[in-house]
CSV table of C-alpha atoms in Angstrom, one decimal:
chain,number,residue,atom,x,y,z
A,14,UNK,CA,104.3,101.7,102.8
A,15,UNK,CA,104.9,104.5,100.0
A,16,UNK,CA,107.0,106.5,101.7
A,17,UNK,CA,107.5,109.6,99.6
A,18,UNK,CA,110.7,110.3,101.2
A,19,UNK,CA,113.1,112.0,98.5
A,20,UNK,CA,116.4,113.4,98.8
A,21,UNK,CA,117.5,115.8,96.0
A,22,UNK,CA,121.2,117.3,95.0
A,23,UNK,CA,122.8,118.8,91.7
A,24,UNK,CA,125.2,116.3,90.5
A,25,UNK,CA,128.5,116.3,88.4
A,26,UNK,CA,130.0,113.8,86.6
A,27,UNK,CA,129.2,110.8,84.5
A,28,UNK,CA,127.0,107.9,85.0
A,29,UNK,CA,126.8,104.8,82.4
A,30,UNK,CA,123.1,103.5,81.8
A,31,UNK,CA,121.4,101.6,79.2
A,32,UNK,CA,122.5,103.6,76.4
A,33,UNK,CA,126.4,104.2,77.3
A,34,UNK,CA,127.6,107.5,79.3
A,35,UNK,CA,126.0,110.4,79.9
A,36,UNK,CA,126.8,113.6,82.2
A,37,UNK,CA,124.6,113.8,85.1
A,38,UNK,CA,122.7,116.9,86.8
A,39,UNK,CA,121.0,115.5,89.8
A,40,UNK,CA,121.3,112.5,92.0
A,41,UNK,CA,117.6,111.5,93.6
A,42,UNK,CA,118.1,109.5,97.0
A,43,UNK,CA,114.9,107.6,98.7
A,44,UNK,CA,113.8,105.0,100.7
A,45,UNK,CA,110.9,103.3,99.2
A,46,UNK,CA,109.7,100.2,97.2
A,47,UNK,CA,111.8,98.6,94.8
A,48,UNK,CA,111.2,97.8,91.3
A,49,UNK,CA,113.7,94.8,91.1
A,50,UNK,CA,115.3,93.7,94.7
A,51,UNK,CA,113.8,91.2,96.7
A,52,UNK,CA,112.6,93.3,99.4
A,53,UNK,CA,109.6,95.4,100.9
A,54,UNK,CA,111.8,98.7,100.9
A,55,UNK,CA,115.3,99.4,99.9
A,56,UNK,CA,117.1,102.6,99.9
A,57,UNK,CA,117.1,103.7,96.2
A,58,UNK,CA,119.2,105.9,94.3
A,59,UNK,CA,119.0,107.6,90.8
A,60,UNK,CA,121.7,109.3,89.2
A,61,UNK,CA,120.2,111.0,86.6
A,62,UNK,CA,120.0,113.9,83.6
A,63,UNK,CA,116.2,114.2,82.8
A,64,UNK,CA,117.5,116.9,79.9
A,65,UNK,CA,118.6,113.6,78.4
A,66,UNK,CA,115.2,111.8,78.9
A,67,UNK,CA,113.8,109.6,81.8
A,68,UNK,CA,116.1,106.7,80.6
A,69,UNK,CA,119.2,108.9,81.1
A,70,UNK,CA,119.2,107.0,84.4
A,71,UNK,CA,121.4,105.0,86.6
A,72,UNK,CA,119.5,103.3,89.2
A,73,UNK,CA,120.0,101.1,92.3
A,74,UNK,CA,118.1,99.4,94.8
A,75,UNK,CA,120.3,98.6,98.2
A,76,UNK,CA,119.1,97.1,101.0
A,77,UNK,CA,119.5,98.9,104.3
A,78,UNK,CA,122.9,97.2,105.4
A,79,UNK,CA,124.7,97.6,102.0
A,80,UNK,CA,123.4,101.4,101.5
A,81,UNK,CA,125.0,102.3,105.7
A,82,UNK,CA,127.9,100.3,104.5
A,83,UNK,CA,128.0,102.2,101.3
A,84,UNK,CA,128.0,105.5,103.0
A,85,UNK,CA,131.1,104.3,105.1
A,86,UNK,CA,133.2,103.0,101.9
A,87,UNK,CA,132.5,106.5,100.2
A,88,UNK,CA,133.5,108.4,103.2
A,89,UNK,CA,136.8,106.0,103.8
A,90,UNK,CA,137.7,106.3,100.3
A,91,UNK,CA,137.4,110.0,100.3
A,92,UNK,CA,139.2,110.4,103.7
A,93,UNK,CA,142.4,108.5,102.1
A,94,UNK,CA,142.4,110.5,99.0
A,95,UNK,CA,146.1,111.9,99.1
A,96,UNK,CA,146.2,115.8,99.6
A,97,UNK,CA,145.7,118.0,96.7
A,98,UNK,CA,144.2,115.3,94.6
A,99,UNK,CA,140.6,116.2,95.8
B,1,UNK,CA,83.1,81.8,82.5
B,2,UNK,CA,86.1,80.7,80.2
B,3,UNK,CA,87.9,83.9,81.3
B,4,UNK,CA,88.8,84.9,77.5
B,5,UNK,CA,90.0,88.6,77.7
B,6,UNK,CA,91.9,90.7,75.3
B,7,UNK,CA,94.2,93.8,76.3
B,8,UNK,CA,95.6,96.4,74.9
B,9,UNK,CA,97.1,100.0,75.1
B,10,UNK,CA,94.7,102.6,74.6
B,11,UNK,CA,94.8,106.5,75.0
B,12,UNK,CA,92.0,108.2,77.0
B,13,UNK,CA,91.5,111.8,77.8
B,14,UNK,CA,92.6,112.6,81.2
B,15,UNK,CA,92.9,115.6,83.4
B,16,UNK,CA,92.2,118.5,81.5
B,17,UNK,CA,91.6,116.7,78.7
B,18,UNK,CA,95.2,115.7,78.1
B,19,UNK,CA,95.6,112.3,76.1
B,20,UNK,CA,97.6,110.0,78.0
B,21,UNK,CA,98.2,106.4,77.6
B,22,UNK,CA,96.4,103.3,79.6
B,23,UNK,CA,95.8,100.0,79.7
B,24,UNK,CA,93.2,98.2,78.8
B,25,UNK,CA,91.7,94.4,79.5
B,26,UNK,CA,88.2,93.6,78.9
B,27,UNK,CA,86.0,90.2,78.9
B,28,UNK,CA,85.5,88.1,75.5
B,29,UNK,CA,82.5,86.1,76.6
B,30,UNK,CA,80.2,88.6,78.3
B,31,UNK,CA,77.8,90.6,76.4
B,32,UNK,CA,77.5,93.3,79.5
B,33,UNK,CA,79.8,94.0,81.7
B,34,UNK,CA,80.6,96.6,85.1
B,35,UNK,CA,83.7,98.7,84.5
B,36,UNK,CA,87.0,99.1,87.1
B,37,UNK,CA,89.6,101.6,87.0
B,38,UNK,CA,92.6,100.2,88.7
B,39,UNK,CA,95.0,102.7,90.0
B,40,UNK,CA,98.7,101.9,90.2
B,41,UNK,CA,100.9,101.7,93.0
B,42,UNK,CA,103.9,104.3,93.1
B,43,UNK,CA,106.2,102.0,91.3
B,44,UNK,CA,104.5,102.7,88.3
B,45,UNK,CA,102.6,101.5,85.4
B,46,UNK,CA,104.0,97.9,85.5
B,47,UNK,CA,103.4,94.5,84.7
B,48,UNK,CA,101.8,93.2,88.2
B,49,UNK,CA,99.4,95.9,88.2
B,50,UNK,CA,98.5,95.3,84.5
B,51,UNK,CA,98.2,91.7,85.4
B,52,UNK,CA,95.7,92.9,87.9
B,53,UNK,CA,93.7,94.3,85.1
B,54,UNK,CA,93.8,91.5,83.0
B,55,UNK,CA,92.5,89.5,86.7
B,56,UNK,CA,89.7,91.6,86.7
B,57,UNK,CA,88.7,91.0,82.9
B,58,UNK,CA,88.8,87.5,83.6
B,59,UNK,CA,86.0,87.9,85.9
B,60,UNK,CA,84.0,89.7,83.6
B,61,UNK,CA,84.7,93.0,84.0
B,62,UNK,CA,86.0,95.8,81.9
B,63,UNK,CA,89.4,97.4,83.4
B,64,UNK,CA,91.4,100.0,82.8
B,65,UNK,CA,94.7,101.4,84.4
B,66,UNK,CA,95.7,104.9,83.2
B,67,UNK,CA,99.6,105.6,82.9
B,68,UNK,CA,99.6,108.1,85.9
B,69,UNK,CA,102.9,109.2,84.7
B,70,UNK,CA,102.7,109.3,81.2
B,71,UNK,CA,103.1,113.4,80.9
B,72,UNK,CA,106.4,113.0,83.3
B,73,UNK,CA,108.0,110.9,81.0
B,74,UNK,CA,105.4,109.7,77.7
B,75,UNK,CA,106.9,106.3,76.3
B,76,UNK,CA,109.5,105.9,78.9
B,77,UNK,CA,109.7,102.2,80.5
B,78,UNK,CA,107.5,102.4,83.7
B,79,UNK,CA,110.7,102.1,86.2
B,80,UNK,CA,111.8,105.4,84.4
B,81,UNK,CA,108.5,107.1,84.2
B,82,UNK,CA,108.2,106.3,88.0
B,83,UNK,CA,111.4,107.6,88.8
B,84,UNK,CA,111.0,110.9,86.7
B,85,UNK,CA,107.6,111.4,88.5
B,86,UNK,CA,108.8,110.9,92.0
B,87,UNK,CA,111.9,113.7,90.8
B,88,UNK,CA,108.9,115.9,90.2
B,89,UNK,CA,106.8,115.3,93.7
B,90,UNK,CA,104.6,112.9,92.7
B,91,UNK,CA,100.8,112.7,91.1
B,92,UNK,CA,99.0,116.0,92.2
B,93,UNK,CA,95.4,115.3,93.8
B,94,UNK,CA,93.6,117.0,91.2
B,95,UNK,CA,95.5,115.5,88.3
B,96,UNK,CA,94.7,112.0,89.9
B,97,UNK,CA,91.1,112.5,89.9
B,98,UNK,CA,91.0,114.1,86.5
B,99,UNK,CA,92.7,111.0,85.0
B,100,UNK,CA,90.2,108.3,87.0
B,101,UNK,CA,87.4,110.6,85.4
B,102,UNK,CA,88.7,110.5,82.5
B,103,UNK,CA,89.4,106.6,82.8
B,104,UNK,CA,85.9,105.8,84.3
B,105,UNK,CA,84.3,107.8,81.3
B,106,UNK,CA,86.2,105.7,78.7
B,107,UNK,CA,84.8,102.4,80.5
B,108,UNK,CA,81.0,104.3,80.4
B,109,UNK,CA,81.4,104.4,76.5
B,110,UNK,CA,82.2,100.9,75.9
B,111,UNK,CA,79.5,99.1,73.8
B,112,UNK,CA,78.5,96.9,76.5
B,113,UNK,CA,79.4,98.4,79.7
B,114,UNK,CA,76.4,98.9,82.3
B,115,UNK,CA,77.4,102.4,83.6
B,116,UNK,CA,78.5,101.1,87.0
B,117,UNK,CA,82.1,101.9,87.7
B,118,UNK,CA,84.5,100.9,90.3
B,119,UNK,CA,87.4,101.8,91.3
B,120,UNK,CA,90.4,100.1,93.1
B,121,UNK,CA,94.1,101.1,93.9
B,122,UNK,CA,97.1,99.8,96.3
B,123,UNK,CA,99.1,101.5,98.5
B,124,UNK,CA,99.6,104.8,97.3
B,125,UNK,CA,96.7,103.7,95.1
B,126,UNK,CA,94.5,103.1,97.8
B,127,UNK,CA,94.8,106.1,99.1
B,128,UNK,CA,94.1,107.8,95.5
B,129,UNK,CA,90.7,104.9,95.1
B,130,UNK,CA,89.3,106.5,98.3
B,131,UNK,CA,90.0,110.2,96.8
B,132,UNK,CA,88.5,109.6,93.8
B,133,UNK,CA,85.2,107.8,95.3
B,134,UNK,CA,85.3,111.1,97.2
B,135,UNK,CA,85.6,113.2,94.0
B,136,UNK,CA,83.4,111.5,91.2
B,137,UNK,CA,80.3,109.4,90.8
B,138,UNK,CA,81.4,106.0,91.2
B,139,UNK,CA,79.4,102.8,92.1
B,140,UNK,CA,82.1,101.2,94.4
B,141,UNK,CA,85.4,101.5,95.8
B,142,UNK,CA,87.9,99.5,96.8
B,143,UNK,CA,91.3,100.9,99.1
B,144,UNK,CA,94.1,98.6,99.7
B,145,UNK,CA,96.2,99.9,102.5
B,146,UNK,CA,96.3,103.5,101.2
B,147,UNK,CA,98.1,105.2,103.7
B,148,UNK,CA,97.9,109.6,104.0
B,149,UNK,CA,94.5,109.2,104.1
B,150,UNK,CA,93.7,110.6,107.6
B,151,UNK,CA,97.6,111.3,109.0
B,152,UNK,CA,100.3,112.3,106.4
B,153,UNK,CA,103.8,111.2,107.0
B,154,UNK,CA,106.1,113.9,108.1
B,155,UNK,CA,108.4,113.3,105.2
B,156,UNK,CA,105.7,113.7,102.7
B,157,UNK,CA,105.7,116.5,99.9
B,158,UNK,CA,103.9,119.9,101.3
B,159,UNK,CA,101.5,119.3,98.2
B,160,UNK,CA,100.7,116.1,99.9
B,161,UNK,CA,97.6,116.6,102.4
B,162,UNK,CA,94.8,114.4,104.4
B,163,UNK,CA,92.0,113.7,102.8
B,164,UNK,CA,89.6,112.3,105.8
B,165,UNK,CA,87.9,115.6,105.3
B,166,UNK,CA,86.4,114.7,101.7
B,167,UNK,CA,84.7,111.8,103.4
B,168,UNK,CA,81.0,113.4,103.7
B,169,UNK,CA,81.4,113.4,99.7
B,170,UNK,CA,82.0,109.4,99.2
B,171,UNK,CA,80.1,108.7,96.2
B,172,UNK,CA,79.6,105.0,96.6
B,173,UNK,CA,80.2,102.2,99.2
B,174,UNK,CA,83.8,101.5,100.3
B,175,UNK,CA,85.7,98.3,100.5
B,176,UNK,CA,88.6,98.8,102.9
B,177,UNK,CA,91.3,95.9,102.9
B,178,UNK,CA,94.1,96.5,105.2
B,179,UNK,CA,97.2,94.5,107.5
B,180,UNK,CA,97.3,94.4,111.5
B,181,UNK,CA,100.7,94.5,111.3
B,182,UNK,CA,100.7,97.5,108.7
B,183,UNK,CA,102.3,101.3,110.3
B,184,UNK,CA,101.1,103.0,107.0
B,185,UNK,CA,98.3,102.8,107.6
B,186,UNK,CA,98.0,101.7,111.2
B,187,UNK,CA,95.0,100.1,112.3
B,188,UNK,CA,94.1,102.8,114.7
B,189,UNK,CA,94.1,105.3,111.5
B,190,UNK,CA,91.6,103.1,109.5
B,191,UNK,CA,89.3,102.9,112.6
B,192,UNK,CA,89.5,106.5,112.9
B,193,UNK,CA,88.4,106.6,109.0
B,194,UNK,CA,85.9,104.3,109.8
B,195,UNK,CA,84.4,106.1,112.4
B,196,UNK,CA,84.5,109.2,110.3
B,197,UNK,CA,82.1,107.5,107.8
B,198,UNK,CA,80.0,106.4,110.2
B,199,UNK,CA,79.4,109.8,111.2
B,200,UNK,CA,78.4,110.5,107.7
B,201,UNK,CA,76.4,107.5,107.3
B,202,UNK,CA,78.5,106.5,104.6
B,203,UNK,CA,78.5,102.4,103.8
B,204,UNK,CA,81.6,100.8,103.8
B,205,UNK,CA,83.3,97.6,105.3
B,206,UNK,CA,86.7,97.2,106.5
B,207,UNK,CA,88.7,94.0,106.9
B,208,UNK,CA,91.8,94.0,108.6
B,209,UNK,CA,93.9,90.8,108.4
B,210,UNK,CA,96.2,89.3,111.2
B,211,UNK,CA,99.4,88.3,110.3
B,212,UNK,CA,100.0,90.9,107.4
B,213,UNK,CA,101.3,94.0,106.9
B,214,UNK,CA,101.3,96.5,103.8
B,215,UNK,CA,101.3,95.0,100.3
B,216,UNK,CA,100.2,91.7,101.3
B,217,UNK,CA,98.6,91.2,98.1
B,218,UNK,CA,101.7,91.7,96.1
B,219,UNK,CA,102.9,88.0,95.1
B,220,UNK,CA,106.3,89.2,93.9
B,221,UNK,CA,107.6,90.8,96.9
B,222,UNK,CA,108.6,89.7,100.4
B,223,UNK,CA,105.2,90.9,102.2
B,224,UNK,CA,102.8,88.9,100.3
B,225,UNK,CA,100.6,87.0,102.9
B,226,UNK,CA,98.6,84.3,101.3
B,227,UNK,CA,95.8,83.8,103.4
B,228,UNK,CA,95.1,87.8,103.4
B,229,UNK,CA,95.3,87.8,99.9
B,230,UNK,CA,93.1,84.8,99.2
B,231,UNK,CA,90.7,86.2,101.4
B,232,UNK,CA,91.1,90.0,100.6
B,233,UNK,CA,90.4,88.6,96.6
B,234,UNK,CA,87.5,86.6,97.8
B,235,UNK,CA,86.0,90.0,99.3
B,236,UNK,CA,86.8,92.1,96.4
B,237,UNK,CA,84.8,89.3,94.2
B,238,UNK,CA,82.0,89.8,96.3
B,239,UNK,CA,81.9,93.3,96.3
B,240,UNK,CA,82.1,94.3,93.2
B,241,UNK,CA,79.9,91.3,92.0
B,242,UNK,CA,77.4,93.0,94.5
B,243,UNK,CA,77.7,96.7,93.2
B,244,UNK,CA,78.6,96.6,89.7
B,245,UNK,CA,76.7,93.7,88.3
B,246,UNK,CA,74.5,94.3,85.3
């Protein structure tokens, strides 16, 4: 199915797309049909800056298992950051 | 039939008269033909749906697929455009109807078109095919596993409403092709839609394939089911042949 499920957040940082690095303004997270991944549904993330055009986007399509592992890896990494750096 | 065809990108007048991109495939070896508007799925105006348009042309129909995301990202690659459209909340129903209506008018204006126009859509396009057939004067409509017709998922945008209430306005026969293992729409929901159509005396035939779930027509996805897809295409050819023939 098309889930229509989308979570969007404002973002600060940078991403590297097809045309090089660009500043990010938002991240959209959704669970729906992938374009490329060999699965019926994937957890998809677009790191984007719409002001720079639709191609200013870093896209990933992750299996559910990979997405959950990624969440843990991000949390673990942030938790291990020495005091005063983050 | 030699299955000769031509395919090209054209600009058409969509909702509100806006010029939008569309993919047109037309047969070369027939003088008169019916027309079919192909509604792409949520991943966008992509190669797999253009292939479907060419398939219809190979079978003797002029087929046109409007780029529903053109306004959101003109000239962008289909996947980038789909992402941009999604971030904006998707395609409003009113705009969809206007774009499909514009595509139908384009087909009617083609030399050789017999004036009979059908519509077909897959996944989100299945819902939009039903929506179009309830909003525009058409001769045939095919809904391939369109969800959110009777019940809308909780997580859907607030702008998305059930459209089963439009059933009384269905302008043409409807062919519904569904998977028994699909959860969106589940068989109980398509049965409910069938009952509503019966109550208004609207001609329709629904087929629910055992062993198939959502997107069983998609040969490039794990959901592909060769038996359901093969039988489904046979039903589509019979249905459009009956209602769109010259």
